[in-house]
XYZ file of N, CA and C in Angstrom:
471
model
N -32.543 66.028 85.998
C -31.698 65.110 85.323
C -30.806 65.857 84.355
N -29.819 65.153 83.992
C -28.857 65.824 83.154
C -29.236 65.677 81.690
N -28.641 66.476 80.887
C -28.954 66.506 79.469
C -28.619 65.216 78.744
N -27.450 64.565 78.964
C -27.168 63.345 78.210
C -28.152 62.224 78.521
N -28.607 62.122 79.742
C -29.542 61.060 80.083
C -30.895 61.278 79.388
N -31.281 62.493 79.322
C -32.556 62.795 78.672
C -32.448 62.475 77.192
N -31.290 62.782 76.595
C -31.111 62.522 75.181
C -31.070 61.024 74.916
N -30.508 60.238 75.824
C -30.426 58.807 75.643
C -31.807 58.178 75.725
N -32.705 58.756 76.562
C -34.037 58.205 76.685
C -34.870 58.476 75.431
N -34.614 59.565 74.884
C -35.432 59.958 73.741
C -34.870 59.438 72.421
N -33.734 58.739 72.437
C -33.129 58.263 71.194
C -33.991 57.142 70.628
N -34.063 57.109 69.328
C -34.867 56.045 68.740
C -34.153 54.688 68.895
N -34.870 53.674 69.046
C -34.337 52.325 69.214
C -34.187 51.729 67.830
N -33.055 51.130 67.597
C -32.823 50.541 66.291
C -33.517 49.197 66.221
N -34.005 48.975 65.151
C -34.681 47.720 64.906
C -33.722 46.789 64.170
N -33.800 45.485 64.483
C -32.994 44.507 63.792
C -33.487 44.384 62.379
N -32.522 44.367 61.491
C -32.892 44.202 60.098
C -33.133 42.728 59.869
N -34.132 42.437 59.333
C -34.416 41.067 58.990
C -34.126 40.925 57.518
N -33.306 40.006 57.239
C -32.962 39.787 55.847
C -33.518 38.446 55.418
N -33.467 38.235 54.158
C -34.014 37.014 53.628
C -33.114 35.833 53.975
N -31.835 36.098 54.198
C -30.922 35.002 54.534
C -30.980 34.723 56.026
N -31.009 33.464 56.353
C -30.967 33.189 57.791
C -29.514 33.300 58.304
N -29.417 33.697 59.517
C -28.097 33.819 60.141
C -27.545 32.435 60.449
N -26.198 32.273 60.264
C -25.641 30.980 60.649
C -25.647 30.837 62.168
N -25.773 29.607 62.596
C -25.802 29.372 64.038
C -24.375 29.457 64.588
N -24.269 29.866 65.816
C -22.959 29.969 66.465
C -22.462 28.580 66.868
N -21.155 28.388 66.675
C -20.550 27.112 67.033
C -19.329 27.382 67.937
N -19.035 26.392 68.780
C -17.859 26.492 69.642
C -16.631 26.119 68.820
N -15.675 27.008 68.799
C -14.455 26.772 68.040
C -13.401 26.232 68.999
N -12.830 25.088 68.650
C -11.755 24.521 69.489
C -10.412 24.967 68.925
N -9.473 25.301 69.819
C -8.165 25.740 69.325
C -7.424 24.556 68.708
N -6.495 24.832 67.808
C -5.745 23.723 67.213
C -4.904 23.013 68.281
N -4.749 21.723 68.124
C -4.005 20.934 69.106
C -2.513 21.267 69.000
N -1.932 21.680 70.114
C -0.497 21.962 70.158
C 0.131 21.036 71.197
N 1.294 20.518 70.858
C 2.012 19.654 71.794
C 3.048 20.506 72.502
N 2.828 20.713 73.784
C 3.774 21.490 74.566
C 4.791 20.525 75.155
N 6.013 20.655 74.686
C 7.079 19.781 75.164
C 7.857 20.390 76.333
N 7.625 21.634 76.617
C 8.347 22.276 77.722
C 7.805 21.783 79.061
N 8.752 21.553 79.978
C 8.334 21.157 81.315
C 7.812 22.373 82.055
N 6.879 22.149 82.881
C 6.436 23.283 83.696
C 7.561 23.732 84.629
N 7.516 24.949 85.014
C 8.581 25.543 85.824
C 8.829 24.800 87.131
N 7.828 24.399 87.891
C 8.137 23.684 89.153
C 8.856 22.353 88.931
N 8.469 21.625 87.888
C 9.130 20.340 87.621
C 10.588 20.583 87.233
N 10.838 21.592 86.437
C 12.209 21.912 86.044
C 13.040 22.336 87.255
N 12.476 23.107 88.158
C 13.207 23.541 89.363
C 13.547 22.352 90.255
N 12.599 21.443 90.453
C 12.845 20.271 91.294
C 13.920 19.391 90.658
N 13.855 19.207 89.349
C 14.855 18.412 88.654
C 16.244 19.039 88.767
N 16.335 20.340 88.580
C 17.617 21.035 88.687
C 18.171 20.960 90.109
N 17.320 21.117 91.093
C 17.750 21.030 92.488
C 18.232 19.621 92.821
N 17.526 18.609 92.322
C 17.926 17.225 92.577
C 19.285 16.925 91.946
N 19.491 17.358 90.716
C 20.781 17.137 90.063
C 21.906 17.868 90.789
N 21.646 19.074 91.264
C 22.667 19.819 92.011
C 23.043 19.121 93.307
N 22.044 18.626 94.030
C 22.323 17.921 95.283
C 23.062 16.611 95.029
N 22.715 15.923 93.951
C 23.416 14.689 93.615
C 24.879 14.976 93.277
N 25.133 16.030 92.530
C 26.515 16.415 92.219
C 27.293 16.774 93.471
N 26.654 17.494 94.390
C 27.304 17.862 95.647
C 27.613 16.625 96.484
N 26.706 15.665 96.491
C 26.931 14.427 97.235
C 28.116 13.654 96.659
N 28.202 13.552 95.348
C 29.324 12.843 94.726
C 30.652 13.546 95.011
N 30.640 14.874 95.011
C 31.855 15.625 95.324
C 32.301 15.366 96.764
N 31.356 15.360 97.694
C 31.701 15.114 99.098
C 32.231 13.700 99.298
N 31.667 12.729 98.585
C 32.152 11.352 98.701
C 33.589 11.257 98.190
N 33.874 11.916 97.071
C 35.231 11.884 96.522
C 36.221 12.556 97.472
N 35.827 13.660 98.084
C 36.715 14.362 99.023
C 36.977 13.504 100.255
N 35.946 12.827 100.750
C 36.133 11.970 101.927
C 37.067 10.805 101.611
N 36.930 10.211 100.429
C 37.832 9.116 100.042
C 39.267 9.586 99.954
N 39.466 10.785 99.397
C 40.820 11.333 99.311
C 41.381 11.635 100.696
N 40.524 12.047 101.618
C 40.992 12.326 102.987
C 41.500 11.047 103.646
N 40.805 9.925 103.416
C 41.278 8.657 103.970
C 42.621 8.262 103.356
N 42.771 8.465 102.061
C 44.051 8.152 101.412
C 45.173 9.017 101.974
N 44.900 10.299 102.193
C 45.912 11.208 102.740
C 46.325 10.753 104.136
N 45.346 10.358 104.944
C 45.660 9.895 106.304
C 46.531 8.648 106.255
N 46.192 7.705 105.379
C 47.004 6.487 105.261
C 48.423 6.814 104.798
N 48.544 7.721 103.853
C 49.873 8.089 103.364
C 50.686 8.823 104.438
N 50.025 9.614 105.270
C 50.739 10.294 106.355
C 51.246 9.286 107.377
N 50.444 8.271 107.683
C 50.879 7.234 108.625
C 52.075 6.478 108.039
N 51.988 6.131 106.743
C 53.096 5.432 106.089
C 54.358 6.290 106.071
N 54.186 7.582 105.797
C 55.327 8.498 105.784
C 55.976 8.591 107.157
N 55.191 8.650 108.215
C 55.756 8.688 109.567
C 56.512 7.417 109.897
N 55.939 6.273 109.497
C 56.607 4.991 109.763
C 57.925 4.914 109.006
N 57.939 5.345 107.751
C 59.175 5.319 106.971
C 60.211 6.304 107.510
N 59.764 7.455 108.029
C 60.702 8.409 108.620
C 61.350 7.819 109.867
N 60.550 7.102 110.681
C 61.115 6.440 111.868
C 62.119 5.367 111.463
N 61.781 4.609 110.424
C 62.686 3.561 109.952
C 63.983 4.169 109.406
N 63.883 5.267 108.678
C 65.073 5.929 108.147
C 65.952 6.445 109.284
N 65.334 6.996 110.321
C 66.112 7.500 111.447
C 66.823 6.354 112.156
N 66.151 5.198 112.318
C 66.781 4.056 112.985
C 67.968 3.546 112.159
N 67.826 3.501 110.851
C 68.923 3.040 109.991
C 70.083 4.038 110.046
N 69.781 5.336 110.063
C 70.847 6.343 110.139
C 71.595 6.246 111.467
N 70.881 5.984 112.563
C 71.539 5.821 113.859
C 72.424 4.574 113.866
N 71.926 3.490 113.268
C 72.717 2.263 113.213
C 73.979 2.468 112.378
N 73.857 3.183 111.267
C 75.014 3.474 110.417
C 76.022 4.350 111.158
N 75.528 5.347 111.883
C 76.440 6.213 112.641
C 77.166 5.418 113.724
N 76.456 4.493 114.362
C 77.084 3.697 115.414
C 78.123 2.755 114.820
N 77.836 2.158 113.651
C 78.785 1.225 113.051
C 79.977 1.934 112.415
N 79.831 3.205 112.083
C 80.968 3.912 111.486
C 81.759 4.708 112.518
N 81.488 4.482 113.788
C 82.283 5.160 114.824
C 83.694 4.551 114.854
N 84.700 5.355 115.252
C 86.088 4.836 115.264
C 86.267 3.603 116.144
N 85.602 3.530 117.285
C 85.760 2.370 118.167
C 85.263 1.101 117.489
N 84.110 1.207 116.854
C 83.530 0.039 116.197
C 84.377 -0.384 114.995
N 84.893 0.620 114.240
C 85.731 0.299 113.090
C 87.021 -0.397 113.523
N 87.640 0.051 114.622
C 88.876 -0.583 115.116
C 88.595 -2.008 115.573
N 87.480 -2.223 116.236
C 87.116 -3.571 116.694
C 86.904 -4.489 115.494
N 86.164 -4.024 114.488
C 85.913 -4.843 113.300
C 87.213 -5.122 112.525
N 88.103 -4.126 112.464
C 89.381 -4.331 111.766
C 90.194 -5.398 112.473
N 90.201 -5.384 113.800
C 90.915 -6.417 114.560
C 90.296 -7.783 114.344
N 88.972 -7.867 114.260
C 88.306 -9.147 114.028
C 88.624 -9.688 112.630
N 88.866 -8.799 111.687
C 89.179 -9.223 110.324
C 90.678 -9.505 110.132
N 91.483 -9.315 111.166
C 92.909 -9.620 111.081
C 93.753 -8.431 110.672
N 93.257 -7.258 110.695
C 94.036 -6.075 110.329
C 94.836 -5.622 111.545
N 95.985 -5.002 111.282
C 96.860 -4.516 112.354
C 97.066 -3.029 112.159
N 97.435 -2.310 113.224
C 97.702 -0.880 113.068
C 98.898 -0.656 112.158
N 98.874 0.411 111.406
C 99.972 0.731 110.489
C 101.184 1.200 111.283
N 102.409 0.846 110.815
C 103.625 1.332 111.492
C 103.829 2.807 111.174
N 104.933 3.337 111.648
C 105.235 4.743 111.390
C 105.296 4.978 109.883
N 104.893 6.152 109.479
C 104.836 6.474 108.054
C 106.210 6.768 107.509
N 106.442 6.429 106.252
C 107.676 6.727 105.535
C 107.288 7.582 104.351
N 107.970 8.717 104.196
C 107.674 9.637 103.100
C 108.796 9.590 102.098
N 108.443 9.495 100.842
C 109.447 9.483 99.783
C 109.593 10.891 99.233
N 110.834 11.332 99.103
C 111.121 12.633 98.512
C 112.138 12.431 97.400
N 112.488 13.516 96.737
C 113.485 13.430 95.659
C 114.853 13.058 96.230
N 115.122 13.462 97.469
C 116.415 13.159 98.085
C 116.466 11.756 98.633
N 115.334 11.115 98.799
C 115.315 9.768 99.352
C 114.144 9.607 100.299
N 114.136 8.537 101.082
C 113.054 8.247 102.006
C 113.291 8.962 103.319
N 112.250 9.504 103.880
C 112.318 10.155 105.187
C 111.589 9.250 106.163
N 112.223 8.794 107.185
C 111.643 7.893 108.161
C 112.208 6.508 107.999
N 111.911 5.619 108.946
C 112.444 4.267 108.925
C 111.292 3.305 108.686
N 111.426 2.480 107.694
C 110.388 1.511 107.370
C 110.497 0.324 108.295
N 109.396 -0.052 108.909
C 109.339 -1.238 109.764
C 108.196 -2.118 109.274
N 108.385 -3.405 109.305
C 107.295 -4.274 108.848
C 106.148 -4.283 109.866
N 104.959 -4.526 109.354
C 103.785 -4.610 110.222
C 103.854 -5.883 111.035
N 103.392 -5.854 112.270
C 103.417 -7.075 113.078
C 102.467 -8.115 112.486
N 102.819 -9.361 112.687
C 101.979 -10.448 112.192
C 100.727 -10.510 113.026
N 99.631 -10.645 112.336
C 98.355 -10.737 113.040
C 98.055 -12.179 113.349
N 97.487 -12.399 114.495
C 97.081 -13.765 114.819
C 95.824 -14.071 114.011
N 95.729 -15.292 113.545
C 94.567 -15.649 112.723
C 93.345 -15.737 113.621
N 92.320 -15.040 113.258
C 91.120 -15.111 114.095
C 90.490 -16.490 113.983
N 89.956 -16.954 115.098
C 89.359 -18.295 115.139
C 88.149 -18.351 114.210
N 87.199 -17.524 114.440
C 85.997 -17.482 113.588
C 85.499 -16.048 113.593
N 85.444 -15.475 112.429
C 84.971 -14.092 112.371
C 83.452 -14.104 112.266
N 82.815 -13.349 113.127
C 81.355 -13.298 113.040
C 80.959 -12.559 111.765
N 79.830 -12.913 111.188
C 79.405 -12.237 109.955
C 79.102 -10.762 110.226
N 79.381 -9.958 109.227
C 79.156 -8.527 109.347
C 77.662 -8.261 109.217
N 77.121 -7.507 110.171
C 75.699 -7.159 110.100
C 75.526 -6.086 109.045
N 74.806 -6.395 108.012
C 74.617 -5.463 106.906
C 73.334 -4.672 107.121
N 73.425 -3.397 106.880
C 72.216 -2.572 106.974
C 71.614 -2.334 105.609
N 72.277 -2.848 104.564
C 71.738 -2.685 103.217
C 70.547 -3.610 103.036
N 69.451 -3.093 102.488
C 68.328 -3.993 102.218
C 68.706 -4.943 101.089
N 68.349 -6.192 101.260
C 68.701 -7.199 100.259
C 67.588 -7.280 99.238
N 67.942 -7.539 97.982
C 66.880 -7.710 96.987
C 65.975 -8.850 97.368
N 64.735 -8.754 96.968
C 63.727 -9.736 97.323
C 64.124 -11.125 96.823
N 64.147 -12.089 97.736
C 64.417 -13.463 97.355
C 65.888 -13.814 97.289
N 66.797 -12.897 97.620
C 68.217 -13.203 97.572
C 68.776 -13.288 98.966
N 69.720 -14.155 99.151
C 70.422 -14.290 100.433
C 71.764 -13.599 100.283
N 72.465 -13.313 101.381
C 73.773 -12.666 101.262
C 74.755 -13.491 100.429
N 74.651 -14.828 100.444
C 75.569 -15.666 99.671
C 75.288 -15.571 98.174
N 74.047 -15.268 97.808
C 73.669 -15.224 96.379
C 74.080 -13.918 95.722
N 74.426 -12.914 96.497
C 74.808 -11.623 95.920
C 76.157 -11.683 95.432
């Protein structure tokens, strides 16, 4: 055997000192009551994840609503572009020289005679009176392409 083991065996055993005072008995000590207000980590993670998903859902709903509005506005824009093109074509057709001459004749207008130019020396050209126009029986109303104000008739303007 080794030397330390032999020395440990031969060491004197200490005796408990007995004193005149009795030892106090051992008691279980309870820790002071603490109120932990912090949420445990798993509950906090679930709450944070739920709030994030709810925010994402609200964002997606708002984006979808805006997409529907954009689609409706695009349809309205296309319809208005078609209407504008139809009005522009009608205006071009009504302002053509043939149509203007026809309307002028219906209103009783006659072609202008030869032009006379005035100079410092006198008039150049021969003035001739315009031919008398026959009175039109009934002139059809002019088709107006101007939008009328709401609730007004052409006679009220």
